[in-house]
Amino acid sequence: MNEKNRELAIALRHELHRHPELSMEEVWTKQHLMKFLSEHTSLELVDRGRWFYAVYHSSSEKKLSPIAFRADMDALPVEEKEGLCEYVSIYPGRGHKCGHDGHSAALAGFALELDQKGGNRDICLLFQHAEETGQGAKECLSFLKENNISEIFAVHNMPGVSLGAVAAPVGTAQFASTGMTLHFHGQKSHACYPENGKNPSFAIAKLILELENIRESGKYKGMTLITVIEVKVGEHAFGTSAGEGELLLTVRGAFEEELKDLIRHIETFAGQLAEKEKLELTVSFEDEFTDCWNHESSVKKILQAAAALSVPVEEMEEPFRASEDFGRFTKEVPGAIFYIGCGKEHAPIHTPGYDFPDEILPVIVDLYGEIAKIV
């Protein structure tokens, strides 16, 4: 990567880091990225409201098929650790604790290189909002057909992998998941006459105790997980037996179809409990992610690029359990997400002490450049 381009991209990341914006609120972030690209490149910019993309139009007479690279740009409601860096978040309770500032800055850095060095195909650079909640990719899917994209790539930084090393699994790269809320509606009563009411606490307790049995049914070929997120029953009133209760779960699976089956089992058992206790049950979902599937042909290109640049490659023992909405794109066209190591002892993502390492930014840019050359 050109040294001046590297310095510009790192300075951009620091500015993005100072101004973290949550999912569906990335107004300043989007505007700042578009301003950077308009000032430093001649790429076409296409504004799509909450998201945008840049297009490099190749002048090559024998162009390869168009491909795309995607970066996410939202932050998290996680407080920044005091004294972590000189470019600390200016917003209390918010921080770029997943490294999306680095992902966006790297893609912008690649735009600089493309604009200056050229390429043998049209290349679209997608800057996507709301990855953390799973809303963004769904809104951006039209981008693929509109630009005749034949293949799409993305990167995520990865603490626990050696600094600057590549990991690129074939098949499931990240789990499918959904946030599941089960609301039990009963009837309040005086605490001294609980038999006159319908208290949902017992149904919720029985459901929680049954969750491990549901998950460990032995029928799933991939890993499944059910995590209790929150339990809310009744209110702070010792004279009243509860009449309302909610159980919030995050349900995960290595394969989307197995996740759906697991959810059906939870709903069925919860329904049986509600009927037995004479409760009304409603179920709702949010933060829905498909499994993130890496196509083998795309992974081969990533590994070929790493070999060409002498970038070390490491194996992942299992798919990354966290969810990633990039999988919605690879359901439509071939593609893959790959990982760049932040270091074995680097602070985990989604924690106050995490920060994206500037050292890996040029590694990402160079890998994008090599991938773009491969037929």
CSV table of C-alpha atoms in Angstrom, one decimal:
chain,number,residue,atom,x,y,z
A,1,MET,CA,0.0,0.0,0.0
A,2,ASN,CA,1.2,3.5,-0.9
A,3,GLU,CA,2.6,5.2,2.2
A,4,LYS,CA,0.5,8.4,1.8
A,5,ASN,CA,-2.6,6.3,1.2
A,6,ARG,CA,-1.9,4.4,4.3
A,7,GLU,CA,-1.5,7.6,6.4
A,8,LEU,CA,-4.8,9.0,4.9
A,9,ALA,CA,-6.7,5.8,5.7
A,10,ILE,CA,-5.4,5.5,9.2
A,11,ALA,CA,-6.3,9.2,9.9
A,12,LEU,CA,-9.7,8.5,8.5
A,13,ARG,CA,-10.2,5.5,10.9
A,14,HIS,CA,-9.3,7.7,13.8
A,15,GLU,CA,-11.9,10.2,12.8
A,16,LEU,CA,-14.5,7.5,12.4
A,17,HIS,CA,-13.5,6.1,15.8
A,18,ARG,CA,-14.1,9.5,17.4
A,19,HIS,CA,-17.6,9.7,16.0
A,20,PRO,CA,-19.3,6.2,16.6
A,21,GLU,CA,-22.9,6.0,15.5
A,22,LEU,CA,-25.2,3.1,16.3
A,23,SER,CA,-27.1,1.0,13.7
A,24,MET,CA,-29.6,2.9,11.6
A,25,GLU,CA,-28.1,6.2,12.8
A,26,GLU,CA,-24.9,6.4,10.7
A,27,VAL,CA,-25.5,9.8,9.3
A,28,TRP,CA,-22.2,11.6,10.1
A,29,THR,CA,-20.2,8.4,9.3
A,30,LYS,CA,-21.7,8.0,5.9
A,31,GLN,CA,-21.3,11.7,5.0
A,32,HIS,CA,-17.7,11.7,6.2
A,33,LEU,CA,-16.8,8.6,4.1
A,34,MET,CA,-18.4,10.1,1.0
A,35,LYS,CA,-16.6,13.4,1.6
A,36,PHE,CA,-13.3,11.5,1.9
A,37,LEU,CA,-13.8,9.6,-1.3
A,38,SER,CA,-15.0,12.6,-3.3
A,39,GLU,CA,-12.0,14.6,-2.2
A,40,HIS,CA,-9.4,11.9,-2.7
A,41,THR,CA,-10.7,9.8,-5.7
A,42,SER,CA,-12.6,10.2,-8.9
A,43,LEU,CA,-14.7,7.1,-8.2
A,44,GLU,CA,-18.5,7.4,-8.9
A,45,LEU,CA,-20.4,7.7,-5.6
A,46,VAL,CA,-24.0,6.3,-5.4
A,47,ASP,CA,-26.0,7.6,-2.4
A,48,ARG,CA,-28.7,5.2,-1.3
A,49,GLY,CA,-30.0,7.0,1.8
A,50,ARG,CA,-28.7,5.0,4.8
A,51,TRP,CA,-25.9,3.5,2.8
A,52,PHE,CA,-23.8,4.1,-0.3
A,53,TYR,CA,-21.3,2.6,-2.7
A,54,ALA,CA,-18.4,3.7,-4.8
A,55,VAL,CA,-17.7,2.4,-8.3
A,56,TYR,CA,-14.4,2.0,-10.1
A,57,HIS,CA,-15.0,1.9,-13.8
A,58,SER,CA,-12.2,0.0,-15.6
A,59,SER,CA,-10.9,1.3,-18.9
A,60,SER,CA,-9.5,-2.2,-19.8
A,61,GLU,CA,-10.6,-3.5,-23.2
A,62,LYS,CA,-10.9,-7.1,-21.8
A,63,LYS,CA,-12.6,-6.5,-18.5
A,64,LEU,CA,-13.3,-9.3,-16.0
A,65,SER,CA,-16.7,-9.6,-14.5
A,66,PRO,CA,-17.7,-7.0,-11.9
A,67,ILE,CA,-17.0,-7.8,-8.2
A,68,ALA,CA,-17.7,-6.1,-5.0
A,69,PHE,CA,-16.1,-5.5,-1.6
A,70,ARG,CA,-18.2,-4.6,1.4
A,71,ALA,CA,-17.5,-2.8,4.7
A,72,ASP,CA,-19.8,-2.2,7.6
A,73,MET,CA,-19.8,1.2,9.4
A,74,ASP,CA,-21.9,1.1,12.6
A,75,ALA,CA,-20.7,1.1,16.2
A,76,LEU,CA,-21.9,-0.4,19.5
A,77,PRO,CA,-23.5,0.8,22.7
A,78,VAL,CA,-20.4,0.0,24.6
A,79,GLU,CA,-18.4,2.5,26.7
A,80,GLU,CA,-14.8,3.2,25.6
A,81,LYS,CA,-12.1,2.3,28.2
A,82,GLU,CA,-10.7,5.4,29.6
A,83,GLY,CA,-7.2,6.3,28.2
A,84,LEU,CA,-7.5,3.6,25.5
A,85,CYS,CA,-6.3,5.8,22.7
A,86,GLU,CA,-5.8,9.5,21.7
A,87,TYR,CA,-8.8,9.4,19.3
A,88,VAL,CA,-11.3,8.4,22.0
A,89,SER,CA,-15.0,8.3,21.3
A,90,ILE,CA,-16.7,11.7,21.9
A,91,TYR,CA,-20.0,10.1,22.7
A,92,PRO,CA,-20.4,8.5,26.2
A,93,GLY,CA,-21.7,5.0,26.1
A,94,ARG,CA,-20.8,4.4,22.4
A,95,GLY,CA,-17.7,3.0,20.7
A,96,HIS,CA,-16.3,1.3,17.7
A,97,LYS,CA,-15.9,-1.9,19.7
A,98,CYS,CA,-16.2,-4.2,16.7
A,99,GLY,CA,-13.7,-2.5,14.4
A,100,HIS,CA,-16.1,-1.3,11.8
A,101,ASP,CA,-14.2,2.0,11.7
A,102,GLY,CA,-11.2,-0.1,10.5
A,103,HIS,CA,-13.2,-2.0,8.0
A,104,SER,CA,-14.6,1.2,6.4
A,105,ALA,CA,-11.2,2.9,6.5
A,106,ALA,CA,-9.6,-0.1,4.8
A,107,LEU,CA,-12.2,-0.1,2.0
A,108,ALA,CA,-11.7,3.7,1.6
A,109,GLY,CA,-7.9,3.0,1.4
A,110,PHE,CA,-8.5,0.4,-1.3
A,111,ALA,CA,-10.5,3.1,-3.2
A,112,LEU,CA,-7.4,5.3,-3.1
A,113,GLU,CA,-5.3,2.5,-4.5
A,114,LEU,CA,-7.8,1.6,-7.2
A,115,ASP,CA,-8.2,5.2,-8.3
A,116,GLN,CA,-4.4,5.6,-8.7
A,117,LYS,CA,-3.3,2.2,-10.0
A,118,GLY,CA,-6.4,1.1,-12.0
A,119,GLY,CA,-7.7,-2.4,-12.5
A,120,ASN,CA,-8.9,-4.9,-15.1
A,121,ARG,CA,-12.6,-5.0,-14.0
A,122,ASP,CA,-15.3,-2.8,-12.7
A,123,ILE,CA,-15.3,-2.9,-8.9
A,124,CYS,CA,-18.0,-1.7,-6.4
A,125,LEU,CA,-17.2,-0.7,-2.9
A,126,LEU,CA,-20.2,-1.1,-0.6
A,127,PHE,CA,-20.4,0.9,2.6
A,128,GLN,CA,-23.1,-0.8,4.6
A,129,HIS,CA,-25.1,0.4,7.6
A,130,ALA,CA,-26.6,-1.6,10.5
A,131,GLU,CA,-24.6,-4.8,10.5
A,132,GLU,CA,-24.8,-5.2,14.2
A,133,THR,CA,-28.6,-5.6,14.2
A,134,GLY,CA,-28.9,-7.5,10.9
A,135,GLN,CA,-30.9,-4.8,9.2
A,136,GLY,CA,-28.3,-3.4,6.8
A,137,ALA,CA,-27.5,-6.2,4.4
A,138,LYS,CA,-31.3,-6.8,3.8
A,139,GLU,CA,-31.6,-3.2,2.6
A,140,CYS,CA,-28.6,-3.4,0.4
A,141,LEU,CA,-29.4,-6.6,-1.5
A,142,SER,CA,-30.6,-4.7,-4.6
A,143,PHE,CA,-27.0,-3.5,-5.1
A,144,LEU,CA,-26.0,-6.9,-6.4
A,145,LYS,CA,-28.4,-7.1,-9.4
A,146,GLU,CA,-28.1,-3.4,-10.1
A,147,ASN,CA,-24.4,-3.7,-10.6
A,148,ASN,CA,-24.3,-7.2,-12.1
A,149,ILE,CA,-22.0,-8.3,-9.3
A,150,SER,CA,-20.5,-11.8,-9.9
A,151,GLU,CA,-18.7,-12.2,-6.5
A,152,ILE,CA,-18.5,-10.3,-3.2
A,153,PHE,CA,-15.9,-10.2,-0.5
A,154,ALA,CA,-15.7,-8.8,3.0
A,155,VAL,CA,-13.2,-8.8,5.9
A,156,HIS,CA,-13.5,-8.8,9.7
A,157,ASN,CA,-10.7,-8.3,12.2
A,158,MET,CA,-10.2,-11.2,14.6
A,159,PRO,CA,-8.6,-11.1,18.1
A,160,GLY,CA,-7.1,-14.5,18.9
A,161,VAL,CA,-5.6,-14.9,15.4
A,162,SER,CA,-1.9,-13.8,15.0
A,163,LEU,CA,-1.4,-10.2,14.1
A,164,GLY,CA,-1.8,-9.8,10.3
A,165,ALA,CA,-2.5,-13.5,9.6
A,166,VAL,CA,-5.5,-14.6,7.4
A,167,ALA,CA,-8.2,-17.1,8.3
A,168,ALA,CA,-10.7,-18.1,5.6
A,169,PRO,CA,-12.9,-21.0,6.4
A,170,VAL,CA,-15.0,-22.8,3.7
A,171,GLY,CA,-18.7,-23.3,4.4
A,172,THR,CA,-20.2,-21.8,7.5
A,173,ALA,CA,-18.0,-18.9,8.6
A,174,GLN,CA,-20.4,-17.4,11.2
A,175,PHE,CA,-23.6,-18.7,12.9
A,176,ALA,CA,-27.2,-17.9,12.0
A,177,SER,CA,-29.0,-16.3,15.0
A,178,THR,CA,-32.0,-14.5,16.2
A,179,GLY,CA,-33.2,-12.6,19.2
A,180,MET,CA,-36.4,-14.3,20.5
A,181,THR,CA,-38.8,-12.7,23.0
A,182,LEU,CA,-41.5,-15.0,24.6
A,183,HIS,CA,-44.2,-12.9,26.4
A,184,PHE,CA,-46.5,-14.7,28.8
A,185,HIS,CA,-49.7,-12.9,29.7
A,186,GLY,CA,-51.5,-14.1,32.8
A,187,GLN,CA,-53.5,-12.4,35.5
A,188,LYS,CA,-52.4,-10.5,38.6
A,189,SER,CA,-53.8,-11.3,42.0
A,190,HIS,CA,-53.2,-10.4,45.6
A,191,ALA,CA,-50.0,-12.1,46.8
A,192,CYS,CA,-51.9,-13.8,49.6
A,193,TYR,CA,-54.3,-15.4,47.1
A,194,PRO,CA,-52.0,-16.5,44.3
A,195,GLU,CA,-54.5,-19.2,43.3
A,196,ASN,CA,-56.8,-16.4,42.1
A,197,GLY,CA,-54.3,-15.2,39.5
A,198,LYS,CA,-52.3,-16.7,36.7
A,199,ASN,CA,-48.6,-16.2,37.5
A,200,PRO,CA,-46.3,-16.8,34.4
A,201,SER,CA,-43.1,-17.3,36.5
A,202,PHE,CA,-43.6,-21.0,36.8
A,203,ALA,CA,-44.0,-21.5,33.0
A,204,ILE,CA,-40.9,-19.3,32.4
A,205,ALA,CA,-38.9,-21.3,35.0
A,206,LYS,CA,-39.8,-24.6,33.4
A,207,LEU,CA,-39.0,-23.3,30.0
A,208,ILE,CA,-35.5,-22.2,31.1
A,209,LEU,CA,-34.8,-25.5,32.7
A,210,GLU,CA,-35.9,-27.3,29.5
A,211,LEU,CA,-33.8,-25.3,27.1
A,212,GLU,CA,-30.7,-27.5,27.4
A,213,ASN,CA,-32.7,-30.6,26.6
A,214,ILE,CA,-34.2,-28.9,23.6
A,215,ARG,CA,-30.8,-27.9,22.3
A,216,GLU,CA,-29.1,-31.2,23.0
A,217,SER,CA,-31.7,-33.3,21.1
A,218,GLY,CA,-28.9,-35.0,19.2
A,219,LYS,CA,-30.6,-34.2,15.9
A,220,TYR,CA,-28.4,-31.4,14.7
A,221,LYS,CA,-25.2,-31.9,12.8
A,222,GLY,CA,-23.9,-28.4,13.6
A,223,MET,CA,-23.5,-26.6,16.9
A,224,THR,CA,-26.6,-24.9,18.4
A,225,LEU,CA,-26.8,-22.5,21.3
A,226,ILE,CA,-29.6,-21.0,23.4
A,227,THR,CA,-28.5,-18.1,25.6
A,228,VAL,CA,-30.8,-16.6,28.2
A,229,ILE,CA,-30.5,-12.8,27.8
A,230,GLU,CA,-33.1,-11.4,30.2
A,231,VAL,CA,-36.0,-12.6,32.4
A,232,LYS,CA,-38.7,-10.2,33.5
A,233,VAL,CA,-41.6,-11.2,35.7
A,234,GLY,CA,-43.9,-9.0,37.6
A,235,GLU,CA,-42.9,-5.8,39.4
A,236,HIS,CA,-41.4,-4.5,42.7
A,237,ALA,CA,-44.7,-5.0,44.6
A,238,PHE,CA,-44.6,-7.6,47.4
A,239,GLY,CA,-48.4,-7.6,47.7
A,240,THR,CA,-49.0,-8.5,44.1
A,241,SER,CA,-48.6,-11.9,42.4
A,242,ALA,CA,-47.2,-11.4,38.9
A,243,GLY,CA,-49.4,-11.4,35.8
A,244,GLU,CA,-46.9,-10.6,33.0
A,245,GLY,CA,-43.5,-12.2,32.2
A,246,GLU,CA,-41.0,-12.1,29.4
A,247,LEU,CA,-38.1,-14.3,28.5
A,248,LEU,CA,-35.5,-13.0,26.0
A,249,LEU,CA,-33.3,-15.6,24.3
A,250,THR,CA,-30.6,-15.5,21.6
A,251,VAL,CA,-30.8,-18.7,19.6
A,252,ARG,CA,-27.8,-19.7,17.4
A,253,GLY,CA,-27.0,-22.4,14.9
A,254,ALA,CA,-24.2,-23.2,12.5
A,255,PHE,CA,-26.9,-23.8,9.8
A,256,GLU,CA,-29.9,-21.7,9.2
A,257,GLU,CA,-32.4,-24.6,8.7
A,258,GLU,CA,-31.3,-26.1,12.0
A,259,LEU,CA,-31.7,-22.8,13.8
A,260,LYS,CA,-35.3,-22.6,12.4
A,261,ASP,CA,-36.0,-26.1,13.7
A,262,LEU,CA,-34.6,-25.2,17.1
A,263,ILE,CA,-36.9,-22.2,17.3
A,264,ARG,CA,-39.9,-24.3,16.4
A,265,HIS,CA,-39.1,-26.6,19.3
A,266,ILE,CA,-38.8,-23.8,21.7
A,267,GLU,CA,-42.1,-22.3,20.5
A,268,THR,CA,-43.9,-25.7,20.7
A,269,PHE,CA,-42.7,-26.3,24.3
A,270,ALA,CA,-43.5,-22.8,25.4
A,271,GLY,CA,-47.0,-23.1,23.9
A,272,GLN,CA,-47.6,-26.3,25.8
A,273,LEU,CA,-46.6,-24.6,29.0
A,274,ALA,CA,-48.8,-21.6,28.3
A,275,GLU,CA,-51.8,-23.8,27.6
A,276,LYS,CA,-51.3,-25.8,30.8
A,277,GLU,CA,-51.0,-22.7,32.9
A,278,LYS,CA,-53.8,-21.0,31.1
A,279,LEU,CA,-51.6,-18.2,29.9
A,280,GLU,CA,-51.5,-16.3,26.6
A,281,LEU,CA,-48.2,-16.5,24.7
A,282,THR,CA,-46.8,-14.2,22.0
A,283,VAL,CA,-43.5,-14.6,20.4
A,284,SER,CA,-41.5,-12.0,18.5
A,285,PHE,CA,-38.1,-11.8,16.8
A,286,GLU,CA,-35.4,-9.2,16.1
A,287,ASP,CA,-31.7,-9.1,15.2
A,288,GLU,CA,-32.2,-11.9,12.7
A,289,PHE,CA,-29.1,-13.2,10.9
A,290,THR,CA,-28.8,-16.0,8.4
A,291,ASP,CA,-25.7,-18.2,8.5
A,292,CYS,CA,-22.7,-16.7,6.8
A,293,TRP,CA,-21.6,-19.1,4.1
A,294,ASN,CA,-18.2,-18.9,2.4
A,295,HIS,CA,-18.1,-20.4,-1.1
A,296,GLU,CA,-15.0,-22.6,-1.7
A,297,SER,CA,-14.1,-20.9,-5.0
A,298,SER,CA,-14.0,-17.5,-3.3
A,299,VAL,CA,-12.0,-18.8,-0.4
A,300,LYS,CA,-9.4,-20.2,-2.9
A,301,LYS,CA,-9.0,-16.6,-4.3
A,302,ILE,CA,-8.4,-15.2,-0.8
A,303,LEU,CA,-5.8,-17.8,-0.1
A,304,GLN,CA,-4.2,-17.3,-3.5
A,305,ALA,CA,-4.0,-13.5,-2.7
A,306,ALA,CA,-2.4,-14.3,0.7
A,307,ALA,CA,0.2,-16.5,-0.8
A,308,ALA,CA,1.1,-13.9,-3.4
A,309,LEU,CA,1.7,-11.3,-0.6
A,310,SER,CA,3.4,-13.8,1.7
A,311,VAL,CA,0.6,-13.2,4.3
A,312,PRO,CA,0.5,-16.1,6.8
A,313,VAL,CA,-2.7,-18.2,7.0
A,314,GLU,CA,-4.1,-19.8,10.1
A,315,GLU,CA,-6.9,-22.3,10.5
A,316,MET,CA,-10.0,-21.7,12.6
A,317,GLU,CA,-11.0,-24.6,14.9
A,318,GLU,CA,-14.7,-23.8,14.4
A,319,PRO,CA,-16.9,-21.2,12.8
A,320,PHE,CA,-17.0,-17.8,14.5
A,321,ARG,CA,-20.1,-18.1,16.7
A,322,ALA,CA,-21.0,-14.4,16.4
A,323,SER,CA,-23.4,-13.5,13.6
A,324,GLU,CA,-22.7,-11.4,10.5
A,325,ASP,CA,-25.3,-10.2,8.0
A,326,PHE,CA,-22.8,-10.5,5.1
A,327,GLY,CA,-24.3,-14.0,4.7
A,328,ARG,CA,-27.3,-12.5,3.0
A,329,PHE,CA,-25.1,-11.5,0.1
A,330,THR,CA,-23.5,-14.9,-0.3
A,331,LYS,CA,-27.0,-16.4,-0.4
A,332,GLU,CA,-27.4,-14.5,-3.7
A,333,VAL,CA,-23.9,-14.6,-5.3
A,334,PRO,CA,-20.6,-16.4,-4.7
A,335,GLY,CA,-18.4,-14.8,-2.1
A,336,ALA,CA,-16.6,-15.0,1.2
A,337,ILE,CA,-15.8,-13.2,4.4
A,338,PHE,CA,-12.2,-13.6,5.7
A,339,TYR,CA,-10.5,-12.6,8.9
A,340,ILE,CA,-7.4,-10.7,9.7
A,341,GLY,CA,-5.7,-11.4,13.0
A,342,CYS,CA,-5.5,-8.6,15.7
A,343,GLY,CA,-3.0,-10.7,17.8
A,344,LYS,CA,-3.4,-13.7,20.1
A,345,GLU,CA,-3.7,-11.5,23.2
A,346,HIS,CA,-5.7,-8.7,21.7
A,347,ALA,CA,-8.8,-7.5,23.7
A,348,PRO,CA,-12.0,-9.2,22.4
A,349,ILE,CA,-14.5,-7.4,20.2
A,350,HIS,CA,-17.5,-5.9,21.9
A,351,THR,CA,-15.5,-5.0,25.1
A,352,PRO,CA,-14.4,-1.6,26.4
A,353,GLY,CA,-10.7,-2.3,25.9
A,354,TYR,CA,-10.9,-3.2,22.2
A,355,ASP,CA,-9.5,-1.1,19.4
A,356,PHE,CA,-8.9,-2.0,15.8
A,357,PRO,CA,-5.1,-2.3,15.2
A,358,ASP,CA,-3.8,0.2,12.6
A,359,GLU,CA,-1.1,-2.3,11.6
A,360,ILE,CA,-3.6,-4.6,9.8
A,361,LEU,CA,-5.3,-1.9,7.7
A,362,PRO,CA,-2.7,-2.0,4.9
A,363,VAL,CA,-2.8,-5.8,5.0
A,364,ILE,CA,-6.5,-5.7,4.2
A,365,VAL,CA,-6.0,-3.1,1.4
A,366,ASP,CA,-3.2,-5.2,-0.2
A,367,LEU,CA,-5.3,-8.4,-0.1
A,368,TYR,CA,-8.3,-6.6,-1.7
A,369,GLY,CA,-6.0,-5.5,-4.5
A,370,GLU,CA,-4.7,-9.0,-5.1
A,371,ILE,CA,-8.2,-10.6,-4.9
A,372,ALA,CA,-9.4,-8.1,-7.5
A,373,LYS,CA,-6.8,-9.2,-10.0
A,374,ILE,CA,-7.8,-12.9,-9.9
A,375,VAL,CA,-10.0,-14.3,-12.7
